[in-house]
mmCIF file of C-alpha atoms in Angstrom:
data_model
loop_
_atom_site.group_PDB
_atom_site.id
_atom_site.type_symbol
_atom_site.label_atom_id
_atom_site.label_comp_id
_atom_site.label_asym_id
_atom_site.label_seq_id
_atom_site.Cartn_x
_atom_site.Cartn_y
_atom_site.Cartn_z
ATOM 1 C CA GLY U 21 32.361 146.568 151.668
ATOM 2 C CA GLU U 22 34.952 148.018 153.970
ATOM 3 C CA ASN U 23 35.878 151.691 153.671
ATOM 4 C CA VAL U 24 38.912 153.182 155.387
ATOM 5 C CA GLU U 25 39.393 156.921 155.807
ATOM 6 C CA GLN U 26 42.649 158.489 156.912
ATOM 7 C CA HIS U 27 43.514 161.969 158.244
ATOM 8 C CA PRO U 28 45.366 164.158 157.751
ATOM 9 C CA SER U 29 46.504 163.722 154.162
ATOM 10 C CA THR U 30 49.677 165.693 154.874
ATOM 11 C CA LEU U 31 51.423 166.395 158.167
ATOM 12 C CA SER U 32 54.508 168.458 158.909
ATOM 13 C CA VAL U 33 56.193 168.363 162.305
ATOM 14 C CA GLN U 34 59.435 169.625 163.768
ATOM 15 C CA GLU U 35 62.076 167.058 164.550
ATOM 16 C CA GLY U 36 61.548 165.757 168.069
ATOM 17 C CA ASP U 37 57.807 166.480 168.108
ATOM 18 C CA SER U 38 55.099 163.825 168.043
ATOM 19 C CA ALA U 39 52.929 162.903 165.062
ATOM 20 C CA VAL U 40 49.480 161.338 165.119
ATOM 21 C CA ILE U 41 47.635 159.856 162.155
ATOM 22 C CA LYS U 42 44.030 158.712 162.493
ATOM 23 C CA CYS U 43 42.001 156.183 160.549
ATOM 24 C CA THR U 44 38.362 155.176 160.669
ATOM 25 C CA TYR U 45 36.810 152.043 159.249
ATOM 26 C CA SER U 46 33.250 151.116 158.400
ATOM 27 C CA ASP U 47 32.980 147.328 158.803
ATOM 28 C CA SER U 48 32.521 146.280 162.424
ATOM 29 C CA ALA U 49 33.757 142.790 161.448
ATOM 30 C CA SER U 50 37.251 144.108 160.721
ATOM 31 C CA ASN U 51 39.717 142.407 163.019
ATOM 32 C CA TYR U 52 43.219 143.362 161.979
ATOM 33 C CA PHE U 53 44.711 146.828 161.511
ATOM 34 C CA PRO U 54 48.247 147.186 160.130
ATOM 35 C CA TRP U 55 50.240 150.322 159.368
ATOM 36 C CA TYR U 56 52.630 150.511 156.439
ATOM 37 C CA LYS U 57 55.400 153.008 155.771
ATOM 38 C CA GLN U 58 56.415 153.866 152.226
ATOM 39 C CA GLU U 59 59.551 155.880 151.663
ATOM 40 C CA LEU U 60 59.898 157.780 148.416
ATOM 41 C CA GLY U 61 60.271 155.388 145.484
ATOM 42 C CA LYS U 62 60.208 152.327 147.723
ATOM 43 C CA ARG U 63 57.752 149.556 148.492
ATOM 44 C CA PRO U 64 55.345 149.755 151.471
ATOM 45 C CA GLN U 65 56.607 147.950 154.556
ATOM 46 C CA LEU U 66 54.788 146.932 157.721
ATOM 47 C CA ILE U 67 55.814 148.958 160.769
ATOM 48 C CA ILE U 68 53.232 147.968 163.370
ATOM 49 C CA ASP U 69 49.872 146.239 163.599
ATOM 50 C CA ILE U 70 47.088 145.617 166.086
ATOM 51 C CA ARG U 71 44.366 143.015 166.353
ATOM 52 C CA SER U 72 40.830 143.657 167.468
ATOM 53 C CA ASN U 73 41.297 142.029 170.868
ATOM 54 C CA VAL U 74 43.977 144.558 171.856
ATOM 55 C CA GLY U 75 43.564 148.266 172.654
ATOM 56 C CA GLU U 76 47.138 149.469 172.318
ATOM 57 C CA LYS U 77 50.499 148.241 171.087
ATOM 58 C CA LYS U 78 53.917 149.891 171.282
ATOM 59 C CA ASP U 79 57.209 149.333 169.537
ATOM 60 C CA GLN U 80 59.900 151.781 170.613
ATOM 61 C CA ARG U 81 58.868 155.212 169.262
ATOM 62 C CA ILE U 82 55.713 154.069 167.512
ATOM 63 C CA ALA U 83 52.401 152.998 168.988
ATOM 64 C CA VAL U 84 48.965 152.145 167.679
ATOM 65 C CA THR U 85 45.682 152.498 169.544
ATOM 66 C CA LEU U 86 42.343 150.964 168.630
ATOM 67 C CA ASN U 87 38.844 152.004 169.627
ATOM 68 C CA LYS U 88 36.489 149.280 168.399
ATOM 69 C CA THR U 89 33.354 151.024 169.596
ATOM 70 C CA ALA U 90 34.133 154.159 167.599
ATOM 71 C CA LYS U 91 35.732 152.156 164.796
ATOM 72 C CA HIS U 92 38.912 154.155 164.649
ATOM 73 C CA PHE U 93 42.605 153.522 165.194
ATOM 74 C CA SER U 94 45.603 155.803 165.334
ATOM 75 C CA LEU U 95 49.343 155.740 164.761
ATOM 76 C CA HIS U 96 51.500 157.678 167.205
ATOM 77 C CA ILE U 97 55.131 158.488 166.507
ATOM 78 C CA THR U 98 57.113 160.152 169.299
ATOM 79 C CA GLU U 99 60.447 161.960 169.096
ATOM 80 C CA THR U 100 60.190 162.171 165.330
ATOM 81 C CA GLN U 101 63.339 162.018 163.238
ATOM 82 C CA PRO U 102 63.997 163.019 159.607
ATOM 83 C CA GLU U 103 64.024 159.339 158.612
ATOM 84 C CA ASP U 104 60.380 159.120 159.708
ATOM 85 C CA SER U 105 59.486 161.246 156.663
ATOM 86 C CA ALA U 106 57.411 158.996 154.409
ATOM 87 C CA VAL U 107 53.864 158.164 153.387
ATOM 88 C CA TYR U 108 51.995 156.130 155.970
ATOM 89 C CA PHE U 109 49.059 153.880 155.093
ATOM 90 C CA CYS U 110 46.593 152.343 157.488
ATOM 91 C CA ALA U 111 44.588 149.276 156.516
ATOM 92 C CA ALA U 112 41.794 147.113 157.809
ATOM 93 C CA ILE U 113 40.963 143.489 157.192
ATOM 94 C CA SER U 114 37.484 142.046 157.471
ATOM 95 C CA ASP U 115 36.153 138.542 157.143
ATOM 96 C CA ASN U 116 33.445 140.141 155.030
ATOM 97 C CA TYR U 117 36.022 141.162 152.439
ATOM 98 C CA GLY U 118 37.728 137.819 151.961
ATOM 99 C CA GLN U 119 40.544 138.732 154.342
ATOM 100 C CA ASN U 120 41.799 141.277 151.814
ATOM 101 C CA PHE U 121 43.489 144.453 152.946
ATOM 102 C CA VAL U 122 41.574 147.709 152.464
ATOM 103 C CA PHE U 123 43.981 150.637 152.620
ATOM 104 C CA GLY U 124 43.418 154.244 153.567
ATOM 105 C CA PRO U 125 44.513 156.954 151.101
ATOM 106 C CA GLY U 126 47.752 157.663 152.962
ATOM 107 C CA THR U 127 49.357 160.455 155.000
ATOM 108 C CA ARG U 128 52.501 162.194 153.830
ATOM 109 C CA LEU U 129 54.577 162.964 156.932
ATOM 110 C CA SER U 130 57.399 165.467 156.715
ATOM 111 C CA VAL U 131 59.755 165.844 159.650
ATOM 112 C CA LEU U 132 61.493 169.187 159.465
ATOM 113 C CA PRO U 133 65.024 169.469 160.932
ATOM 114 C CA ASN P 4 65.738 134.647 149.555
ATOM 115 C CA ALA P 5 64.527 137.212 147.018
ATOM 116 C CA GLY P 6 61.025 137.722 148.470
ATOM 117 C CA VAL P 7 58.613 139.210 145.909
ATOM 118 C CA THR P 8 60.090 140.037 142.518
ATOM 119 C CA GLN P 9 58.321 142.203 139.951
ATOM 120 C CA THR P 10 59.255 142.967 136.384
ATOM 121 C CA PRO P 11 59.526 145.269 134.566
ATOM 122 C CA LYS P 12 60.213 148.235 136.870
ATOM 123 C CA PHE P 13 59.263 150.764 134.196
ATOM 124 C CA GLN P 14 57.165 150.462 131.063
ATOM 125 C CA VAL P 15 55.707 152.882 128.534
ATOM 126 C CA LEU P 16 52.793 151.696 126.402
ATOM 127 C CA LYS P 17 50.648 153.184 123.713
ATOM 128 C CA THR P 18 46.882 153.123 124.055
ATOM 129 C CA GLY P 19 45.535 149.761 122.939
ATOM 130 C CA GLN P 20 48.706 147.792 123.491
ATOM 131 C CA SER P 21 48.766 144.803 125.798
ATOM 132 C CA MET P 22 51.405 143.706 128.253
ATOM 133 C CA THR P 23 52.054 141.455 131.219
ATOM 134 C CA LEU P 24 53.528 142.454 134.558
ATOM 135 C CA GLN P 25 55.357 139.536 136.083
ATOM 136 C CA CYS P 26 55.336 138.699 139.785
ATOM 137 C CA ALA P 27 57.114 135.840 141.524
ATOM 138 C CA GLN P 28 57.641 134.981 145.178
ATOM 139 C CA ASP P 29 59.924 132.389 146.729
ATOM 140 C CA MET P 30 58.359 132.261 150.196
ATOM 141 C CA ASN P 31 55.788 129.565 149.386
ATOM 142 C CA HIS P 32 52.975 132.013 150.128
ATOM 143 C CA GLU P 33 49.475 130.937 149.188
ATOM 144 C CA TYR P 34 48.005 134.442 149.024
ATOM 145 C CA MET P 35 49.093 136.828 146.274
ATOM 146 C CA SER P 36 47.590 140.077 145.107
ATOM 147 C CA TRP P 37 47.976 143.033 142.772
ATOM 148 C CA TYR P 38 47.438 146.651 143.780
ATOM 149 C CA ARG P 39 47.592 149.887 141.902
ATOM 150 C CA GLN P 40 48.753 153.069 143.602
ATOM 151 C CA ASP P 41 47.547 156.443 142.465
ATOM 152 C CA PRO P 42 48.170 159.811 144.168
ATOM 153 C CA GLY P 43 45.729 160.457 146.983
ATOM 154 C CA MET P 44 43.988 157.105 146.552
ATOM 155 C CA GLY P 45 46.158 154.712 148.479
ATOM 156 C CA LEU P 46 46.554 151.145 147.345
ATOM 157 C CA ARG P 47 43.575 149.637 145.550
ATOM 158 C CA LEU P 48 43.190 145.912 145.081
ATOM 159 C CA ILE P 49 42.936 144.750 141.464
ATOM 160 C CA HIS P 50 42.927 140.931 141.705
ATOM 161 C CA TYR P 51 43.974 138.384 144.258
ATOM 162 C CA SER P 52 44.580 134.671 144.601
ATOM 163 C CA VAL P 53 44.370 132.406 147.663
ATOM 164 C CA GLY P 54 46.205 129.548 145.952
ATOM 165 C CA ALA P 55 47.205 127.960 142.665
ATOM 166 C CA GLY P 56 44.261 127.745 140.292
ATOM 167 C CA ILE P 57 42.156 130.249 142.280
ATOM 168 C CA THR P 58 41.750 133.926 141.413
ATOM 169 C CA ASP P 59 39.197 136.570 142.294
ATOM 170 C CA GLN P 60 38.427 140.208 141.613
ATOM 171 C CA GLY P 61 39.284 143.045 143.911
ATOM 172 C CA GLU P 62 38.038 146.615 143.966
ATOM 173 C CA VAL P 63 39.238 147.724 140.492
ATOM 174 C CA PRO P 64 39.501 144.646 138.202
ATOM 175 C CA ASN P 65 38.269 146.098 134.901
ATOM 176 C CA GLY P 66 40.851 145.980 132.128
ATOM 177 C CA TYR P 67 43.079 143.451 133.912
ATOM 178 C CA ASN P 68 43.410 139.674 133.857
ATOM 179 C CA VAL P 69 45.333 137.337 136.148
ATOM 180 C CA SER P 70 46.137 133.654 136.368
ATOM 181 C CA ARG P 71 47.762 131.483 139.029
ATOM 182 C CA SER P 72 49.114 128.313 137.501
ATOM 183 C CA THR P 73 51.779 127.870 140.200
ATOM 184 C CA THR P 74 52.171 128.948 143.818
ATOM 185 C CA GLU P 75 55.167 131.108 142.877
ATOM 186 C CA ASP P 76 53.849 133.175 139.946
ATOM 187 C CA PHE P 77 50.988 135.633 139.616
ATOM 188 C CA PRO P 78 51.160 137.645 136.375
ATOM 189 C CA LEU P 79 48.929 140.640 135.703
ATOM 190 C CA ARG P 80 47.820 141.209 132.114
ATOM 191 C CA LEU P 81 46.633 144.495 130.669
ATOM 192 C CA LEU P 82 44.397 143.537 127.779
ATOM 193 C CA SER P 83 44.136 146.882 125.932
ATOM 194 C CA ALA P 84 46.009 149.629 127.749
ATOM 195 C CA ALA P 85 44.247 152.942 128.437
ATOM 196 C CA PRO P 86 45.676 156.208 129.829
ATOM 197 C CA SER P 87 43.587 155.604 132.984
ATOM 198 C CA GLN P 88 45.823 152.612 133.713
ATOM 199 C CA THR P 89 48.863 154.846 134.139
ATOM 200 C CA SER P 90 49.870 153.991 137.686
ATOM 201 C CA VAL P 91 52.369 152.258 139.906
ATOM 202 C CA TYR P 92 51.558 148.584 140.326
ATOM 203 C CA PHE P 93 52.538 146.496 143.337
ATOM 204 C CA CYS P 94 52.410 142.765 143.700
ATOM 205 C CA ALA P 95 52.164 141.448 147.250
ATOM 206 C CA SER P 96 52.051 138.093 148.992
ATOM 207 C CA GLU P 97 51.126 136.819 152.435
ATOM 208 C CA GLY P 98 51.963 133.598 154.222
ATOM 209 C CA THR P 99 49.590 130.700 154.581
ATOM 210 C CA ALA P 100 49.267 131.211 158.312
ATOM 211 C CA PHE P 101 47.794 134.625 157.684
ATOM 212 C CA THR P 102 50.361 136.465 159.717
ATOM 213 C CA GLY P 103 48.747 139.661 158.558
ATOM 214 C CA GLU P 104 51.866 141.021 156.890
ATOM 215 C CA LEU P 105 51.866 141.737 153.183
ATOM 216 C CA PHE P 106 55.236 141.484 151.469
ATOM 217 C CA PHE P 107 55.383 143.862 148.542
ATOM 218 C CA GLY P 108 57.443 143.798 145.380
ATOM 219 C CA GLU P 109 59.415 146.883 144.370
ATOM 220 C CA GLY P 110 56.655 148.157 142.113
ATOM 221 C CA SER P 111 56.221 148.670 138.393
ATOM 222 C CA ARG P 112 55.664 152.157 137.022
ATOM 223 C CA LEU P 113 53.446 152.012 133.935
ATOM 224 C CA THR P 114 52.752 154.947 131.661
ATOM 225 C CA VAL P 115 50.113 154.673 128.938
ATOM 226 C CA LEU P 116 50.279 157.365 126.262
#
């Protein structure tokens, strides 16, 4: 089945700096890659996603890039703000896994003022 | 529009007790699922359903039962609680068009003593 790895597990940045979180996946049939943000004590919420026919997608300060050949995708957050502090999860969906989401273990991002 | 509603939010059980976590959604979503969240392990799929009357196992199904008698409801049953089932449980649903976005409930924190 699909396996998703995520690095780093924790990340601290100064406010205004950029943050990058990387994920790798194992199933070449995976075709959809969402990112979820989970604030402390809250539910995960979708912040951005990318499909396998696209290499990059941006939404204001966040962007996601996908390298299908290397089977990895990354979340980029620019001009970080304290409200970006949260746990971020990447996920992959494969037809081989019944279209179920396979999540990475998460990255705890702390933005220091 | 309430979205995905989970109850209870907190529960303490003794080893061997049984209980049911309730999940309901009012978005007419065909796909529903249950995840457990443990530190450093991300979100792991327990069971899922692609429609009323259809359920299937995810990555970690042992010790849990589900049923899907209606489109709206997807309860998760713990048959004989064990300390290893101490976790935060999330119910999630996704629209029939497979938009790719999971809508999560608020979570249920379960402690098994």
